Short mmCIF file of C-alpha atoms in Angstrom, two decimals:
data_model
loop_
_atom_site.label_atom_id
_atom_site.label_comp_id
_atom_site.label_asym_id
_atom_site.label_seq_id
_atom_site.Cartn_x
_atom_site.Cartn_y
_atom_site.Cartn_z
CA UNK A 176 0.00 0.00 0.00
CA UNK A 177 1.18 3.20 -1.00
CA UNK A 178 0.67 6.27 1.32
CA UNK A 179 1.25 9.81 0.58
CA UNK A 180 0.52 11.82 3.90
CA UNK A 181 1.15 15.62 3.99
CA UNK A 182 1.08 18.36 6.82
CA UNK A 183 3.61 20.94 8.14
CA UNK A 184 4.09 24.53 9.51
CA UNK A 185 4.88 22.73 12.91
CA UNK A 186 5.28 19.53 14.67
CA UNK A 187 1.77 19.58 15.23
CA UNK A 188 1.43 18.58 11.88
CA UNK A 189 3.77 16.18 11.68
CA UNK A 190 4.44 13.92 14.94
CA UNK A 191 0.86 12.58 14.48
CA UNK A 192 1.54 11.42 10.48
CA UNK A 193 4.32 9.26 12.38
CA UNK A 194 2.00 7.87 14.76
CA UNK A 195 -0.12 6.91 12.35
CA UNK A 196 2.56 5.65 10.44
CA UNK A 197 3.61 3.65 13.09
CA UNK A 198 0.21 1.57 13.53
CA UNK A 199 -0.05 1.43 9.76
CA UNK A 200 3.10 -0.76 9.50
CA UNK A 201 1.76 -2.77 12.54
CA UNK A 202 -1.83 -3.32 10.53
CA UNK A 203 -0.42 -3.75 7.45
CA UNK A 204 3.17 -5.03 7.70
CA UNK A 205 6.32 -3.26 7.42
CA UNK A 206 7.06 -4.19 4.38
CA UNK A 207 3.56 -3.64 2.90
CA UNK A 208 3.69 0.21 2.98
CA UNK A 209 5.43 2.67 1.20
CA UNK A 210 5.20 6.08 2.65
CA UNK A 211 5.63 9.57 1.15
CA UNK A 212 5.47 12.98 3.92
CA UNK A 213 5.08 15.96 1.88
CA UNK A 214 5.55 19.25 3.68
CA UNK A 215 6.31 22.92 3.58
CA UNK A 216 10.32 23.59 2.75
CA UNK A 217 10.48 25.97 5.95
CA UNK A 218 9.78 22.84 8.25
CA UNK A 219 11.71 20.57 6.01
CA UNK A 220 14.78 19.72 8.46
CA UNK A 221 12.51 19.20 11.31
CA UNK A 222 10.34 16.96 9.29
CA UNK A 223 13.08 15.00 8.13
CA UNK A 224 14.10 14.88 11.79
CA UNK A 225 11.28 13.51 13.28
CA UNK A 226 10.95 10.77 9.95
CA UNK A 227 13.60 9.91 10.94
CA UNK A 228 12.67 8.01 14.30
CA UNK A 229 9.90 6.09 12.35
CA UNK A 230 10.02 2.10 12.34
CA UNK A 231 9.55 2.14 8.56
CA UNK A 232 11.94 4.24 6.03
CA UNK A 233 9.66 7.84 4.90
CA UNK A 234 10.71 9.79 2.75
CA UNK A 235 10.37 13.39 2.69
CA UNK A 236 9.39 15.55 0.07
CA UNK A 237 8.54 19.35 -0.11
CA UNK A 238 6.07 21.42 -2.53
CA UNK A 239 6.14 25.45 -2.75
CA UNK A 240 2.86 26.60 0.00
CA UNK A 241 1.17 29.69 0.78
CA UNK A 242 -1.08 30.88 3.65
CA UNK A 243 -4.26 33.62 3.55
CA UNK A 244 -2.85 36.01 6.50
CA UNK A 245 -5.64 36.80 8.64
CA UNK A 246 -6.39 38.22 12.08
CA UNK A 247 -8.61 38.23 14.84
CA UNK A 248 -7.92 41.77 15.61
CA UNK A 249 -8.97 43.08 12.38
CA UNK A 250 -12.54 43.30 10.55
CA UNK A 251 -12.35 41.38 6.74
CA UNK A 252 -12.20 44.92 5.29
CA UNK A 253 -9.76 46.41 8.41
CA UNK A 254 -7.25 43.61 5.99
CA UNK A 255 -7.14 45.35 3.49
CA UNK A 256 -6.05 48.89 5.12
CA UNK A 257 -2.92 46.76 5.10
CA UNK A 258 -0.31 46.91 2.25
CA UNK A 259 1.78 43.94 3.64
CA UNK A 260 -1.33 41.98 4.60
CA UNK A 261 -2.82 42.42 0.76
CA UNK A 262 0.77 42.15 -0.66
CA UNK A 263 1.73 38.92 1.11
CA UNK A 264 -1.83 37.17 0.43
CA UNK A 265 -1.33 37.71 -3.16
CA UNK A 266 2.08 36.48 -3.29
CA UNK A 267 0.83 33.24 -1.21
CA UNK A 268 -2.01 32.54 -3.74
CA UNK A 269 0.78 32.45 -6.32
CA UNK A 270 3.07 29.95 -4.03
CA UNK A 271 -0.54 28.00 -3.70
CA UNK A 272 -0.42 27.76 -7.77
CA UNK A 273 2.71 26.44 -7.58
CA UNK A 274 2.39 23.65 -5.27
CA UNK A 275 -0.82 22.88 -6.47
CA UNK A 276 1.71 21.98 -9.87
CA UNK A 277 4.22 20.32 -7.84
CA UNK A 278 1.58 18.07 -6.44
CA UNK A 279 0.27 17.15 -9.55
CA UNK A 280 3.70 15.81 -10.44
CA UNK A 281 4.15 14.27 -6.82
CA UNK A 282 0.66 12.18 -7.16
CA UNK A 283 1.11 11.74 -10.86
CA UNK A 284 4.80 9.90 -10.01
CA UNK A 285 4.36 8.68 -6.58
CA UNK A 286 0.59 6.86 -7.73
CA UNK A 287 -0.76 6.72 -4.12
CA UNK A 288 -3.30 4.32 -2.79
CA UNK A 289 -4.72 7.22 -0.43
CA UNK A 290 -3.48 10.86 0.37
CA UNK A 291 -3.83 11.95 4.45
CA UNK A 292 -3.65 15.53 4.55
CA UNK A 293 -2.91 16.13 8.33
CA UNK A 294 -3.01 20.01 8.34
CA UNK A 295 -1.78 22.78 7.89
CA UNK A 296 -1.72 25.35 4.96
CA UNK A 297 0.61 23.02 2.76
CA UNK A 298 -2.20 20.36 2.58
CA UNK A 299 -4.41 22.64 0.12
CA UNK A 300 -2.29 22.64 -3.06
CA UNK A 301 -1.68 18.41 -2.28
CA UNK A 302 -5.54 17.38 -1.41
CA UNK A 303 -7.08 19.48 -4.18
CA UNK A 304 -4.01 17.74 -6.32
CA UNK A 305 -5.31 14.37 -5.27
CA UNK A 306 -8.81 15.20 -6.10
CA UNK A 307 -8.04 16.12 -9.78
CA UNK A 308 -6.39 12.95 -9.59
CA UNK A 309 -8.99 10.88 -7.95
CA UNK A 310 -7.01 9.51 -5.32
CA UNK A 311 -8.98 8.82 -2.05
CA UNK A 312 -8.31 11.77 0.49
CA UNK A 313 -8.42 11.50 3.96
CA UNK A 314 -8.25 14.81 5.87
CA UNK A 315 -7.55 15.23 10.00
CA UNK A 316 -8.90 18.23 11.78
CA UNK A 317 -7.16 18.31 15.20
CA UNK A 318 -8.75 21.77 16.16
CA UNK A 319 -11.77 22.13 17.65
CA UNK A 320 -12.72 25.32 15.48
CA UNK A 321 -12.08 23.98 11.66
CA UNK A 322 -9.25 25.73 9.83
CA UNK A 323 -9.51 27.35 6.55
CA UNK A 324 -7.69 24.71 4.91
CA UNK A 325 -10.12 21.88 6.31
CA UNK A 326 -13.22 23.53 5.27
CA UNK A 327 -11.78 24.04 1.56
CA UNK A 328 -10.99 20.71 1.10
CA UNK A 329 -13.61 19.01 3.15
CA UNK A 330 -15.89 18.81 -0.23
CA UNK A 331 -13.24 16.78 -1.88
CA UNK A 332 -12.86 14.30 1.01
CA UNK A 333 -13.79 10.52 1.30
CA UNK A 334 -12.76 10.68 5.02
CA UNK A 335 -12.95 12.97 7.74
CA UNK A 336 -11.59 12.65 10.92
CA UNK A 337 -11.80 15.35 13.62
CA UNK A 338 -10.06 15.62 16.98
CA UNK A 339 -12.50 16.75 19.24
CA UNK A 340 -16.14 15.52 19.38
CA UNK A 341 -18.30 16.04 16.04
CA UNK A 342 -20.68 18.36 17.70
CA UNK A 343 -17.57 20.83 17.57
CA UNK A 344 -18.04 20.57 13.77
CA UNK A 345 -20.31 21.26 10.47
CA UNK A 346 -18.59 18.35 8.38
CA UNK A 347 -20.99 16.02 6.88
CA UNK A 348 -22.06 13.35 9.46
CA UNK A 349 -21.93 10.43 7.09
CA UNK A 350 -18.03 10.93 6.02
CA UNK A 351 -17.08 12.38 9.88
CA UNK A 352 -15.53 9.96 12.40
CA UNK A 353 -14.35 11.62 15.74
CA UNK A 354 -11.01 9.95 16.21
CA UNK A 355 -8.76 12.34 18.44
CA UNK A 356 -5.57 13.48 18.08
CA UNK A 357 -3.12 10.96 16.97
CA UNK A 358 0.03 10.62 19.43
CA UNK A 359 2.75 8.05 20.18
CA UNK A 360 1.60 5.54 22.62
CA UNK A 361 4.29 6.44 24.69
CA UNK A 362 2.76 9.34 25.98
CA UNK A 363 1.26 8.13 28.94
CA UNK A 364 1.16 8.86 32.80
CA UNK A 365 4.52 7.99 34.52
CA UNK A 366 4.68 7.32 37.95
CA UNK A 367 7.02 9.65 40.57
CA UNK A 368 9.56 6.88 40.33
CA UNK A 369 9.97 7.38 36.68
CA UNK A 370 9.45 10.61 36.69
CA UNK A 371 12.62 11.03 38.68
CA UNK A 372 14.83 8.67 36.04
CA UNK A 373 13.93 11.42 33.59
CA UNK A 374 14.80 14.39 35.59
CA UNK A 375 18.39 12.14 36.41
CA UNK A 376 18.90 11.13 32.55
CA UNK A 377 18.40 15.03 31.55
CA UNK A 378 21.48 15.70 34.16
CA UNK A 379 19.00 17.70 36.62
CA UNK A 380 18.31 17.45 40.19
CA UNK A 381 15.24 14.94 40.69
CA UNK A 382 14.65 16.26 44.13
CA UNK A 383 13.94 19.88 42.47
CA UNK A 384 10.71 20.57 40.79
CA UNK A 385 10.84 20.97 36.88
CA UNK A 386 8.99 23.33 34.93
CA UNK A 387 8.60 22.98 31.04
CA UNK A 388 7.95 25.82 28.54
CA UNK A 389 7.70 25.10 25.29
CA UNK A 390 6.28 27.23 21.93
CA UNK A 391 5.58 24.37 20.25
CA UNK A 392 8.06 23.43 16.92
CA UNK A 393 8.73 26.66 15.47
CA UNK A 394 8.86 28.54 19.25
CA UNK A 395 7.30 31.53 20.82
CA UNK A 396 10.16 34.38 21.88
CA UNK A 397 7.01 35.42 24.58
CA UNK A 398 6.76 32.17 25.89
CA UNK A 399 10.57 32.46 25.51
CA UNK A 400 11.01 35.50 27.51
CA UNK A 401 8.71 34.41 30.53
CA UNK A 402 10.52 31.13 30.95
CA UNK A 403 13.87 32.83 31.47
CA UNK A 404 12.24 35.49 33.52
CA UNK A 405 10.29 33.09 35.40
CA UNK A 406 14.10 30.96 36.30
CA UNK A 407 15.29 34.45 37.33
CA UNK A 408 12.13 34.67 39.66
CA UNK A 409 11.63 31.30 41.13
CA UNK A 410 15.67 31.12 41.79
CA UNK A 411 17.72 27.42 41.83
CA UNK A 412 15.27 25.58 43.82
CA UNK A 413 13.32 25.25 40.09
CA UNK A 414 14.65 23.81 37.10
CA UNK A 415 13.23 25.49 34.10
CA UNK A 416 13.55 23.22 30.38
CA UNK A 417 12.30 25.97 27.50
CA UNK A 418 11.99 24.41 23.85
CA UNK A 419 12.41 27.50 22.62
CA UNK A 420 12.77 27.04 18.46
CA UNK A 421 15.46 27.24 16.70
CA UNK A 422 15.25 30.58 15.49
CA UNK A 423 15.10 31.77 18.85
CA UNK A 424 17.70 30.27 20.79
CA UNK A 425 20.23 32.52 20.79
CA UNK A 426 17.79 35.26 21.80
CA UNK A 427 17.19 32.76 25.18
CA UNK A 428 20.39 32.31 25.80
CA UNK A 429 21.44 35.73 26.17
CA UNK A 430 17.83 36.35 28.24
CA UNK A 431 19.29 34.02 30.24
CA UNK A 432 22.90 34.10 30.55
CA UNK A 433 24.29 33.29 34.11
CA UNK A 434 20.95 31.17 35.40
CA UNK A 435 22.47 27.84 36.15
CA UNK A 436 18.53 26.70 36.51
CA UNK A 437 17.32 27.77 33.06
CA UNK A 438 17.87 25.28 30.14
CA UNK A 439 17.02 26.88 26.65
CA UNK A 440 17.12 24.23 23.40
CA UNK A 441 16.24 25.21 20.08
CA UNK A 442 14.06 22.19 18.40
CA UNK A 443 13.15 19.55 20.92
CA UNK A 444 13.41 15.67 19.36
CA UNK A 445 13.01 14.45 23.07
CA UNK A 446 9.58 15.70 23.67
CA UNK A 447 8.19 12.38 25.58
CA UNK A 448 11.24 12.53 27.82
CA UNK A 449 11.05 16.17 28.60
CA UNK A 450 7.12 15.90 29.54
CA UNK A 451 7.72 12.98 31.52
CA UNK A 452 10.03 14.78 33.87
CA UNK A 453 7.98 17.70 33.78
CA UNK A 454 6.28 18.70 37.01
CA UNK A 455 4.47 21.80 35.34
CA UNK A 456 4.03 22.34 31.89
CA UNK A 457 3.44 25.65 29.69
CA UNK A 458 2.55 25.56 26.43
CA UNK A 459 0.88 26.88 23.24
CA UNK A 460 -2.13 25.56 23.18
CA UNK A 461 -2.09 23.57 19.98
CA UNK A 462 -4.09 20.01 19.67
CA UNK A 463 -1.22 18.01 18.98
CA UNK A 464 0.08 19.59 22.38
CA UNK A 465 -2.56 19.54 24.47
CA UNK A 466 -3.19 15.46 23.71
CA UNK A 467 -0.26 14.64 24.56
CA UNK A 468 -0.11 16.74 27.42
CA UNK A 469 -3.72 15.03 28.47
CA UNK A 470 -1.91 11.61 27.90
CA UNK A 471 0.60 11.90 30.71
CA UNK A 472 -1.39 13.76 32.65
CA UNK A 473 0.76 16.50 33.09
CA UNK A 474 -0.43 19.62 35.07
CA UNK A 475 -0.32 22.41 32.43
CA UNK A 476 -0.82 26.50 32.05
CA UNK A 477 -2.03 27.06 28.02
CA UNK A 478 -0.78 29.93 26.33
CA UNK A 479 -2.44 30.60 23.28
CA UNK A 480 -1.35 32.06 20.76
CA UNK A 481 -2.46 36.06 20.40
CA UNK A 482 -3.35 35.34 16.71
CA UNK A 483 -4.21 32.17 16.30
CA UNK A 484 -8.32 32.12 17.04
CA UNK A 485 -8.09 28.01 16.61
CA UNK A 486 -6.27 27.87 20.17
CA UNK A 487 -7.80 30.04 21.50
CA UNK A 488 -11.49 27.62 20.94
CA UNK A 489 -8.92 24.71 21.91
CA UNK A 490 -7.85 26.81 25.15
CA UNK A 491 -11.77 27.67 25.96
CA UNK A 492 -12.84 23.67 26.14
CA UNK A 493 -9.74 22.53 28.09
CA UNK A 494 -10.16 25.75 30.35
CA UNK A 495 -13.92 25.44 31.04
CA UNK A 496 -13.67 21.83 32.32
CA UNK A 497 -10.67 22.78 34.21
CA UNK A 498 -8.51 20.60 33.08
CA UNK A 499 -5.83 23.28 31.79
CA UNK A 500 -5.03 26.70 32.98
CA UNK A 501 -5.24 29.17 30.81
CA UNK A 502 -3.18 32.21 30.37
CA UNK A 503 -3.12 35.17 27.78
CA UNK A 504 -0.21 36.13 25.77
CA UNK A 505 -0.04 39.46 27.24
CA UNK A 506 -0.39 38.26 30.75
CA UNK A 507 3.26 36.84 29.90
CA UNK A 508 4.76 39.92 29.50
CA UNK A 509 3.76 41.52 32.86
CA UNK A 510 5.02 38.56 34.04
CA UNK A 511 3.28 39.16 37.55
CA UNK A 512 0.35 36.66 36.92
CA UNK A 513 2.34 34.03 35.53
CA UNK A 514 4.98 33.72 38.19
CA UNK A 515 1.89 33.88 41.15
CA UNK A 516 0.56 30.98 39.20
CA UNK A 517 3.40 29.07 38.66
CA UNK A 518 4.59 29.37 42.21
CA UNK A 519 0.60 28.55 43.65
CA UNK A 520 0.45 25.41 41.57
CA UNK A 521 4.01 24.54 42.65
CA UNK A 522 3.10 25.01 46.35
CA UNK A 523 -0.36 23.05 45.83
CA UNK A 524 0.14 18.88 44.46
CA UNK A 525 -3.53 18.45 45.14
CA UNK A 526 -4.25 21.17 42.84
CA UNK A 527 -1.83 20.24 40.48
CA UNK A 528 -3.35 16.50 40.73
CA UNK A 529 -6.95 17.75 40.16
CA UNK A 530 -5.83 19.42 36.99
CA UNK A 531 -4.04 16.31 35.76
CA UNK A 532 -6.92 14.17 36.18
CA UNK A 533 -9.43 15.52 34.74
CA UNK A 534 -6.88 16.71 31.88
CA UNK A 535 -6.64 12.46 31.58
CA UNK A 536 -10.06 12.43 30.81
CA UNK A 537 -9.78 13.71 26.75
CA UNK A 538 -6.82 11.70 26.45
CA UNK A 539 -7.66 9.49 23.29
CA UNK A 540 -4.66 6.79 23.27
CA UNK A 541 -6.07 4.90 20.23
CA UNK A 542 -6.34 7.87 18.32
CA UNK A 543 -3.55 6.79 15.67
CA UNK A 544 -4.69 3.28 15.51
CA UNK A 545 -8.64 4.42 14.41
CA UNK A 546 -7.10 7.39 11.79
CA UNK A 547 -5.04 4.10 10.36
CA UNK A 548 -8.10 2.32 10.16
CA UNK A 549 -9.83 5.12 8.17
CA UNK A 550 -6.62 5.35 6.08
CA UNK A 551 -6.67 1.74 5.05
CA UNK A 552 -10.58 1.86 4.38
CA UNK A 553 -10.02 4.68 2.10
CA UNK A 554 -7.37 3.11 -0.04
CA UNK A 555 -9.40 0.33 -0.23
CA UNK A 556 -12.34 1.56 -1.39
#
């Protein structure tokens, strides 16, 4: 079976593919499957990187991608006050053209079974490719609030899977299966015992508490900034691990120079082992994130992102069955409100316990296996 799976933009978009991946060689056999990732040439490396860990060879590929720039802040015509806005958007519809070509040629060569488009703005050009070319598509929403690329190509699906409840969406019932958010298996609860290995095989104290901030794959420099600040604040009796992208590591470093309790690393291949020793977690709230943040149970503070309206619905339904804190972006940079939370959930492990449990409860650990179901009933069909 030939698969030709495509996402990017940020890990988010790419761990799960390799999940899925992963339980397609186990349903199918390793040697049954031929896989193809497609993805944006910005997240290239980190694609190949995370490939690269996969049971079964994939290879990586890349197609030219573009993205309709728009924001919460701003009415539809408040867009087009802007020159770069209006500028950029019609350069991006080009890029769109262009992969849309490059896809044809992909498919065309390639002669997939089934395309997964897993998301992100790099999946439009390659599912409406695989359409023209009448190749079963089979698309993965991980947001609760459907993305523009989603609800473009959702008319050209066989299969849609979503990763929170279907109530959440306006897909058509018949063709919508509520599957989660695929994640390695290996993201489940570890017990204090373990969690102390992992703090020991990172080189840090396991008697100290260990706080986590991470921006997700490409980083957040205000996420960034509040983890140094935050290992300034909280002093040596708190380690502090910040995945802070590569493109803003050096900018960490020298926020941080001279705190022996403040780790910054630019792209983060160890995820599971960093959220295992993780007492306290903050984070973007992204799906991919979240789940497997919700699969180890990990007490976390959601940050998300000022501009990005999908994590901010994913922040609202985590938040509102208390089962995440949640945090604005410009409550980071007072830095007050983040610290007095950080040091109260510290200071409180019932609290941080009640949080983890019911953040347990929209864990969905078979997620990958039912999305490889779907996959192999599509090519099938």
């Amino acid at each position: 079976m030939k698969i030709l799976a495509v996402g990017g933009g940020s890990g988010g978009h790419v761990t799960p593919v390799a999940a899925v991946v992963e339980q397609l060689a186990e349903l199918e056999g390793d040697k049954s499957i031929d896989v193809l990732f497609v993805c944006d040439r910005g997240f290239a490396p980190q694609a190949r990187g995370i490939m690269s860990n996969v049971s079964v060879p994939v290879a990586v590929r890349t197609v030219t991608s573009g993205k309709l720039r728009r924001y919460p802040h701003l009415s539809f015509w408040q867009h087009f006050a802007h020159i770069s806005i209006v500028g950029s958007n019609l350069v991006d519809m080009f890029k769109v053209a262009i992969g849309f070509f490059q896809s044809l040629v992909l498919i065309a060569q390639f002669r997939p079974d089934v395309v997964l488009a897993k998301g992100g703005f790099v999946c439009l050009p390659v599912g409406f490719a695989a359409w023209c070319l009448r190749r079963p598509l089979v698309i993965h929403d991980s947001d609760a609030r459907p993305g523009l690329t989603a609800r473009l190509l959702v008319r050209f699906a066989t299969t849609i899977a979503t990763g929170f409840p279907l109530k959440n969406y306006t897909y058509p019932s018949a063709k919508s299966h509520y599957v989660g958010v695929p994640i390695d298996q290996a993201y489940s609860p570890v017990s204090a015992e373990e969690q102390a290995a992992y703090k020991q095989a990172l080189g840090y104290d396991p008697t100290k508490p260990m706080l986590m901030a991470f921006g997700g794959g490409l980083g957040s420099v205000n996420i960034n900034d509040a983890a140094a600040d935050l290992a300034r604040a909280l002093g040596d009796g708190v380690t502090v691990y910040n995945g802070t992208g590569t493109a803003h590591v050096e900018r960490a470093e020298q926020r941080g120079a001279g705190l022996m309790n403040y780790h910054p690393e630019g792209f983060v291949y160890g995820l599971h082992d960093i959220m295992a020793a993780a007492d306290l977690v903050i984070t973007r709230a992204s799906a991919t994130a979240l789940q497997e943040l919700a699969g180890m149970s990990k007490p976390t503070i959601a940050v998300p992102g000022r501009q990005l309206a999908d994590q901010h619905y994913n922040a609202k339904i985590f938040g509102a069955a208390d089962a995440v804190v949640v945090l604005q972006d410009d409550e980071l940079a007072t830095g007050d409100r983040l610290t007095t939370t950080v040091r109260e959930l510290l200071d409180s492990p019932d609290r941080r316990d009640a949080l983890a449990q019911s953040f347990h409860t929209f864990a969905k650990p078979d997620a990958a296996l039912q999305l490889a179901k779907l996959v192999i009933a599509a090519a099938k069909s």
